[in-house]
mmCIF file with all atom_site columns, C-alpha atoms in Angstrom:
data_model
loop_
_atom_site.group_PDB
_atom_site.id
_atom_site.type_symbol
_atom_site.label_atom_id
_atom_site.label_alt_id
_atom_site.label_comp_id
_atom_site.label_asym_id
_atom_site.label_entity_id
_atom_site.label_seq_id
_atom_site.pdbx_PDB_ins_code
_atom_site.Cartn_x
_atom_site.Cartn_y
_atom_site.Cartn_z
_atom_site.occupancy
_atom_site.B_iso_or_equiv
_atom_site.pdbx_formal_charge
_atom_site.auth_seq_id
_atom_site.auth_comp_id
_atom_site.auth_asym_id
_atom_site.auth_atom_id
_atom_site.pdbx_PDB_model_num
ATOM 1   C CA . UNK A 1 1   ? 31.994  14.406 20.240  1.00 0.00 ? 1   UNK A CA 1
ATOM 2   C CA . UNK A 1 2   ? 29.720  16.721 18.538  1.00 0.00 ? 2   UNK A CA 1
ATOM 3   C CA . UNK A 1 3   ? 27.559  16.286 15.591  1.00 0.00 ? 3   UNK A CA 1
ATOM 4   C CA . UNK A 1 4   ? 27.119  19.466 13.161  1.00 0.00 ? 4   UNK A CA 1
ATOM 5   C CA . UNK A 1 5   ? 24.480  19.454 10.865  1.00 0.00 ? 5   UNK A CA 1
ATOM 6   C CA . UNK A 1 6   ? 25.189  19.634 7.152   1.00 0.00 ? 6   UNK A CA 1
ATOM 7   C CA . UNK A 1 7   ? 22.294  21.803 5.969   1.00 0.00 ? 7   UNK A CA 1
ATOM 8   C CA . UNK A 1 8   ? 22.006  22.802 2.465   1.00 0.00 ? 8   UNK A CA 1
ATOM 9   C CA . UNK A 1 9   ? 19.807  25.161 0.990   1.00 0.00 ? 9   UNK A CA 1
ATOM 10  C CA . UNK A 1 10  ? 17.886  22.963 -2.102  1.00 0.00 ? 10  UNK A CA 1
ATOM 11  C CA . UNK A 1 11  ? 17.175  19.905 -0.043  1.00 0.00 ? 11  UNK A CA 1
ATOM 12  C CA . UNK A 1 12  ? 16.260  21.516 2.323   1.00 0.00 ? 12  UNK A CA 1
ATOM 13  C CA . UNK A 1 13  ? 13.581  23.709 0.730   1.00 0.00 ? 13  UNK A CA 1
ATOM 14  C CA . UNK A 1 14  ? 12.660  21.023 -1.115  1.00 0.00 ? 14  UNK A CA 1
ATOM 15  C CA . UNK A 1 15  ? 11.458  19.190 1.939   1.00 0.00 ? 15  UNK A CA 1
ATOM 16  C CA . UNK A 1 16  ? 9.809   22.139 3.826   1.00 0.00 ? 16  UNK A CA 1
ATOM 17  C CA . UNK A 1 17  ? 7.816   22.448 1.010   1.00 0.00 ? 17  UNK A CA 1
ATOM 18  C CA . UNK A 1 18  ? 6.971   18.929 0.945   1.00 0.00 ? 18  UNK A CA 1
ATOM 19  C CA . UNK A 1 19  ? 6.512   19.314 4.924   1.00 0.00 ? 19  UNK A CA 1
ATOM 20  C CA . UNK A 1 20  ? 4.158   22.392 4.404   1.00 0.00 ? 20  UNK A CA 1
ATOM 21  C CA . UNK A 1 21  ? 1.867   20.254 1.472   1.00 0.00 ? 21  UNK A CA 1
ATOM 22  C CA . UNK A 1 22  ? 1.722   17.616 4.447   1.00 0.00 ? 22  UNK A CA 1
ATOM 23  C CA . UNK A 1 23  ? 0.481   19.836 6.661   1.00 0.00 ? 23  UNK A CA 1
ATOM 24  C CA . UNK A 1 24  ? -2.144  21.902 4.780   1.00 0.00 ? 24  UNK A CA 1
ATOM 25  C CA . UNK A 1 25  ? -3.533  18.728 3.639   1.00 0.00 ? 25  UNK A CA 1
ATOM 26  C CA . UNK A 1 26  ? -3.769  17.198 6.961   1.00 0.00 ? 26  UNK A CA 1
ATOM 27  C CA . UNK A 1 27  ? -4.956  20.977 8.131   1.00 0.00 ? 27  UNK A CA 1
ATOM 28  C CA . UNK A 1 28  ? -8.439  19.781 5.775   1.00 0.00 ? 28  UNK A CA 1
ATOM 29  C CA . UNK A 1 29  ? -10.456 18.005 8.196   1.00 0.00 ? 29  UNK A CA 1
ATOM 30  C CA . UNK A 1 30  ? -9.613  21.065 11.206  1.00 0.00 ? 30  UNK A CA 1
ATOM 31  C CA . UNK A 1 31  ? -10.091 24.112 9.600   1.00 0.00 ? 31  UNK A CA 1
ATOM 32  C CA . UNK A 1 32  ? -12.366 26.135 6.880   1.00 0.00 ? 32  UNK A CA 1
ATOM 33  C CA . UNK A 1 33  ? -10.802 27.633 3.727   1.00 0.00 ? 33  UNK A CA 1
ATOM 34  C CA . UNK A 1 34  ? -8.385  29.887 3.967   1.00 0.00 ? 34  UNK A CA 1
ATOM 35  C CA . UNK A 1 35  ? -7.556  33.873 2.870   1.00 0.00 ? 35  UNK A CA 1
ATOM 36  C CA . UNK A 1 36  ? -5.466  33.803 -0.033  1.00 0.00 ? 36  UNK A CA 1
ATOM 37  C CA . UNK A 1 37  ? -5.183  37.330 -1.471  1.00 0.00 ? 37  UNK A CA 1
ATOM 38  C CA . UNK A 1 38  ? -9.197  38.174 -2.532  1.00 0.00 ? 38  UNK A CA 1
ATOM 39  C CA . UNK A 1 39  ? -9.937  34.068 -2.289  1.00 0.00 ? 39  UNK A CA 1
ATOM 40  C CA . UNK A 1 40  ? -11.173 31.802 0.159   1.00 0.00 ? 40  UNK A CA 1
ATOM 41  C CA . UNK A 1 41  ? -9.368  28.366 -0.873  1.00 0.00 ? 41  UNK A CA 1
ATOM 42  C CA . UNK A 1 42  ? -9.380  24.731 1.082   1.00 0.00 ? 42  UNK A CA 1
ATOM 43  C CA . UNK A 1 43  ? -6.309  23.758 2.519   1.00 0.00 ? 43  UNK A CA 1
ATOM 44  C CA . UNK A 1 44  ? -6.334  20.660 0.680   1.00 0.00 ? 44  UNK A CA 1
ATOM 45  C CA . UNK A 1 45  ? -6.165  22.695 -2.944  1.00 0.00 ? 45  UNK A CA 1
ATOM 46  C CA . UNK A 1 46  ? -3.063  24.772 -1.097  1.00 0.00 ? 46  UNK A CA 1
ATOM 47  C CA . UNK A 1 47  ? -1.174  21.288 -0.327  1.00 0.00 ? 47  UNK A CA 1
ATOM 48  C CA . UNK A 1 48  ? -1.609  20.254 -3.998  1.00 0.00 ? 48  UNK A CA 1
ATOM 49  C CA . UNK A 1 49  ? -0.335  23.832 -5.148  1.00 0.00 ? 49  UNK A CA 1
ATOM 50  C CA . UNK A 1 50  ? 2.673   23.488 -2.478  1.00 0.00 ? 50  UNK A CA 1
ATOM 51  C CA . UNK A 1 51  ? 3.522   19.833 -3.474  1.00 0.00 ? 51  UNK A CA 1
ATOM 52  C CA . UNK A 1 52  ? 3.494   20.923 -7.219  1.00 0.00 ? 52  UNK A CA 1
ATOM 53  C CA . UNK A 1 53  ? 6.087   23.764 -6.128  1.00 0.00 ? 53  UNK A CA 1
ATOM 54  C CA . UNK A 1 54  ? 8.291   20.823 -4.198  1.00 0.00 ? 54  UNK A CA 1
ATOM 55  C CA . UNK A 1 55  ? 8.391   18.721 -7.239  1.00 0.00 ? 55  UNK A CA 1
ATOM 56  C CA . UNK A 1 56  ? 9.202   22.035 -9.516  1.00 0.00 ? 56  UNK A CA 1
ATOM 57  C CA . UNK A 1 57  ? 12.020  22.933 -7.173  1.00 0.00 ? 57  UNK A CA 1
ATOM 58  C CA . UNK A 1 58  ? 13.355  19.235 -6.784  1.00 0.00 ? 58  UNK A CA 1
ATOM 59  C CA . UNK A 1 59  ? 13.879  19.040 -10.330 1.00 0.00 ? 59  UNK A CA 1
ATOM 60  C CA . UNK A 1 60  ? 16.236  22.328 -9.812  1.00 0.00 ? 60  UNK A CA 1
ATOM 61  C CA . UNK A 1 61  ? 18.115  21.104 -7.232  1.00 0.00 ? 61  UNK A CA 1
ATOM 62  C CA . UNK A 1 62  ? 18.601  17.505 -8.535  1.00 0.00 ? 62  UNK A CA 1
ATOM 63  C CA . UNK A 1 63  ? 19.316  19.585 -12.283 1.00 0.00 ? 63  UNK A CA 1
ATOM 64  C CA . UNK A 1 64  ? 22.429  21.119 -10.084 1.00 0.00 ? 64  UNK A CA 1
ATOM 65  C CA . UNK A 1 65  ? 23.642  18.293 -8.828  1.00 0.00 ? 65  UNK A CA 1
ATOM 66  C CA . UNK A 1 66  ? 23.978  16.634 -11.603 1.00 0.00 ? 66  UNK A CA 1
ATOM 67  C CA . UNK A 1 67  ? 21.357  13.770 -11.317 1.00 0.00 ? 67  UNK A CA 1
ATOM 68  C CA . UNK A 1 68  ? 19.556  14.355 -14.516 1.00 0.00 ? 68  UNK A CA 1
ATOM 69  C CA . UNK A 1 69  ? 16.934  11.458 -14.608 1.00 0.00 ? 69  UNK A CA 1
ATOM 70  C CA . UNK A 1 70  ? 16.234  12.380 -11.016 1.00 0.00 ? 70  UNK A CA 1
ATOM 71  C CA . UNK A 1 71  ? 15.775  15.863 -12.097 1.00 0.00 ? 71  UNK A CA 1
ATOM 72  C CA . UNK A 1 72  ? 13.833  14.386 -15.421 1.00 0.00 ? 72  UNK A CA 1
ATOM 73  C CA . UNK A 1 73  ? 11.364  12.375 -13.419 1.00 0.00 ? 73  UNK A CA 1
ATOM 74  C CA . UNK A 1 74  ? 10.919  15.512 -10.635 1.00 0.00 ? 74  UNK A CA 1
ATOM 75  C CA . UNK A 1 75  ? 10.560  17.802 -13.611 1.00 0.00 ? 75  UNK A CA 1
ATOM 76  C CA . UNK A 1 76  ? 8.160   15.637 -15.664 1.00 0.00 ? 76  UNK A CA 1
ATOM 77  C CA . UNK A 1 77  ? 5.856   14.857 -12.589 1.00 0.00 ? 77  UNK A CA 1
ATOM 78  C CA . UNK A 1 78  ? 5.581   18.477 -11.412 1.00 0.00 ? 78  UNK A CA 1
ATOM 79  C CA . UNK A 1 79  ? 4.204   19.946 -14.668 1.00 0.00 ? 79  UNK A CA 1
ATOM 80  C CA . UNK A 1 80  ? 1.863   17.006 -14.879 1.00 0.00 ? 80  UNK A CA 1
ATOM 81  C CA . UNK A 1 81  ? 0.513   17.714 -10.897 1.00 0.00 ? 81  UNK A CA 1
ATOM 82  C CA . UNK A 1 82  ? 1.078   21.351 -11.640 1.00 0.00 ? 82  UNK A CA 1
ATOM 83  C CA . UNK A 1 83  ? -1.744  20.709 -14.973 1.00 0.00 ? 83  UNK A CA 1
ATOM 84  C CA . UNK A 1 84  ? -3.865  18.676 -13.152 1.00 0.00 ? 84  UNK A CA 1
ATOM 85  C CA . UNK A 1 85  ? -4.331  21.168 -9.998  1.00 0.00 ? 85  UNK A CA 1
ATOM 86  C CA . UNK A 1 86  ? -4.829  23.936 -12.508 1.00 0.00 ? 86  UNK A CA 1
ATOM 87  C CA . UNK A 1 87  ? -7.042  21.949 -14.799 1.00 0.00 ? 87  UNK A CA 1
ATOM 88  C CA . UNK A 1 88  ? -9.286  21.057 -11.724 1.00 0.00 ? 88  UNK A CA 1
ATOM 89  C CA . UNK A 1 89  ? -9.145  24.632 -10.322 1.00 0.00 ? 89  UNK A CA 1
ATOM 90  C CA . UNK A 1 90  ? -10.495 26.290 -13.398 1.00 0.00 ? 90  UNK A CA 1
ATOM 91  C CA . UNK A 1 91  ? -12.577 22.941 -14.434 1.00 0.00 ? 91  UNK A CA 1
ATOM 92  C CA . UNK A 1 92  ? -10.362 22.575 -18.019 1.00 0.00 ? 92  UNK A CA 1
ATOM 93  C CA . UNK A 1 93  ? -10.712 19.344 -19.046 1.00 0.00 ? 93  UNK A CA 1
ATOM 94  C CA . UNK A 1 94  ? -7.770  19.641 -21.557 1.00 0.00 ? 94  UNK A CA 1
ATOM 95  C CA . UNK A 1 95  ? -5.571  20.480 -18.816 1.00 0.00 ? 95  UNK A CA 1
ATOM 96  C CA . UNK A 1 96  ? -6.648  17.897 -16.500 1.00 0.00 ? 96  UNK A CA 1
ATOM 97  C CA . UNK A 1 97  ? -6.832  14.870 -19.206 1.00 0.00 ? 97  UNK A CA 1
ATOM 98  C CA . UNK A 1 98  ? -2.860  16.403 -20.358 1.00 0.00 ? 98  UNK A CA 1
ATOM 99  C CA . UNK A 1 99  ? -1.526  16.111 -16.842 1.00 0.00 ? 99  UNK A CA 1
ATOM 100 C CA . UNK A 1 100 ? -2.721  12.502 -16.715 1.00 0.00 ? 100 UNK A CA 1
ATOM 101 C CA . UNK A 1 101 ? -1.246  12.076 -19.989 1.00 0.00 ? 101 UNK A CA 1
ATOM 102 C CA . UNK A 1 102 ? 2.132   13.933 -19.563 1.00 0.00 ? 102 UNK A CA 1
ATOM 103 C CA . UNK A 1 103 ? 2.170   11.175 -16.192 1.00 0.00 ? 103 UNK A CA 1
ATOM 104 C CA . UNK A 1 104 ? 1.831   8.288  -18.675 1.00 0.00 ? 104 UNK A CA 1
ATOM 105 C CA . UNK A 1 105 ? 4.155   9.415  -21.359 1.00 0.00 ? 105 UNK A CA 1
ATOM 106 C CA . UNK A 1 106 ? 6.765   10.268 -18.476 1.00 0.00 ? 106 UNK A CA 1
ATOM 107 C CA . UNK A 1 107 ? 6.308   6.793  -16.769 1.00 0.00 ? 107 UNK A CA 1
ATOM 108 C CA . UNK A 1 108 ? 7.440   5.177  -20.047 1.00 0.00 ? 108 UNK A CA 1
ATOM 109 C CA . UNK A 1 109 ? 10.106  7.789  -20.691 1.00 0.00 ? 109 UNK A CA 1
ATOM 110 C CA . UNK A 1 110 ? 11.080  7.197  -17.719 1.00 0.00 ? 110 UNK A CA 1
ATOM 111 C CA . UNK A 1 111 ? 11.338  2.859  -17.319 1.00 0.00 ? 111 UNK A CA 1
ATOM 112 C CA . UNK A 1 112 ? 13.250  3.818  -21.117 1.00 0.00 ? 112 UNK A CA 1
ATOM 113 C CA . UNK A 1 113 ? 15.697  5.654  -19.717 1.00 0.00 ? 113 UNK A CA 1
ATOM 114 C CA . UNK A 1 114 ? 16.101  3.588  -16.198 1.00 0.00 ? 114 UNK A CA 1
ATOM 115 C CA . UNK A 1 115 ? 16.692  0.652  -18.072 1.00 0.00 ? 115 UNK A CA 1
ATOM 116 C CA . UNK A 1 116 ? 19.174  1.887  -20.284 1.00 0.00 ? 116 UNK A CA 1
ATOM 117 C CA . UNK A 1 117 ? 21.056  2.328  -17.133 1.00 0.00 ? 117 UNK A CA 1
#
């Protein structure tokens, strides 16, 4: 008996990406800051870039498959980490403090919509 895999493209992007954030992040302690284009950035700031990307591109792939608060909540949460890396990285407050804010508003938005279920 043999076992194919079942591979598709989305999920499976989705969780490289999530793989690679893992990585770089646990990459901190081991190594200095890395060349990216004319910068010299810590991998710890490239896992939070890379997770925001995973959460971006979930909300795609869960969009297409027709799980819409899935997508929603994927969506929601990777703008919010996506402003708070970028507020941090550039030290704008109004970015930062609207990340944390777009995380509370989507927490409710999203225990609304859950419980309409």
């Amino acid at each position: 008996m043999s076992a194919a895999l079942d591979l598709e493209a989305g999920p499976v992007a989705v969780g490289a990406l999530v793989g690679l954030a893992g990585v770089t992040f646990l990459l901190e302690p081991l190594v200095g800051p890395l060349p990216v284009g004319g910068l010299r950035v810590r991998p710890v700031a490239l896992s939070a870039v890379v997770l925001a990307a995973a959460l971006l591109l979930g909300a795609v792939v869960f969009y297409r498959r027709g799980r819409r608060l899935f997508a929603l909540a994927h969506g929601v949460f990777g703008l919010a980490w996506a402003s708070v890396v970028l507020g941090t990285a550039t030290g704008n407050g109004v970015l930062l403090v609207g990340g944390v804010v777009l995380v509370i508003a989507g927490c409710g938005f999203l225990v609304g919509q859950a419980r309409e279920r």
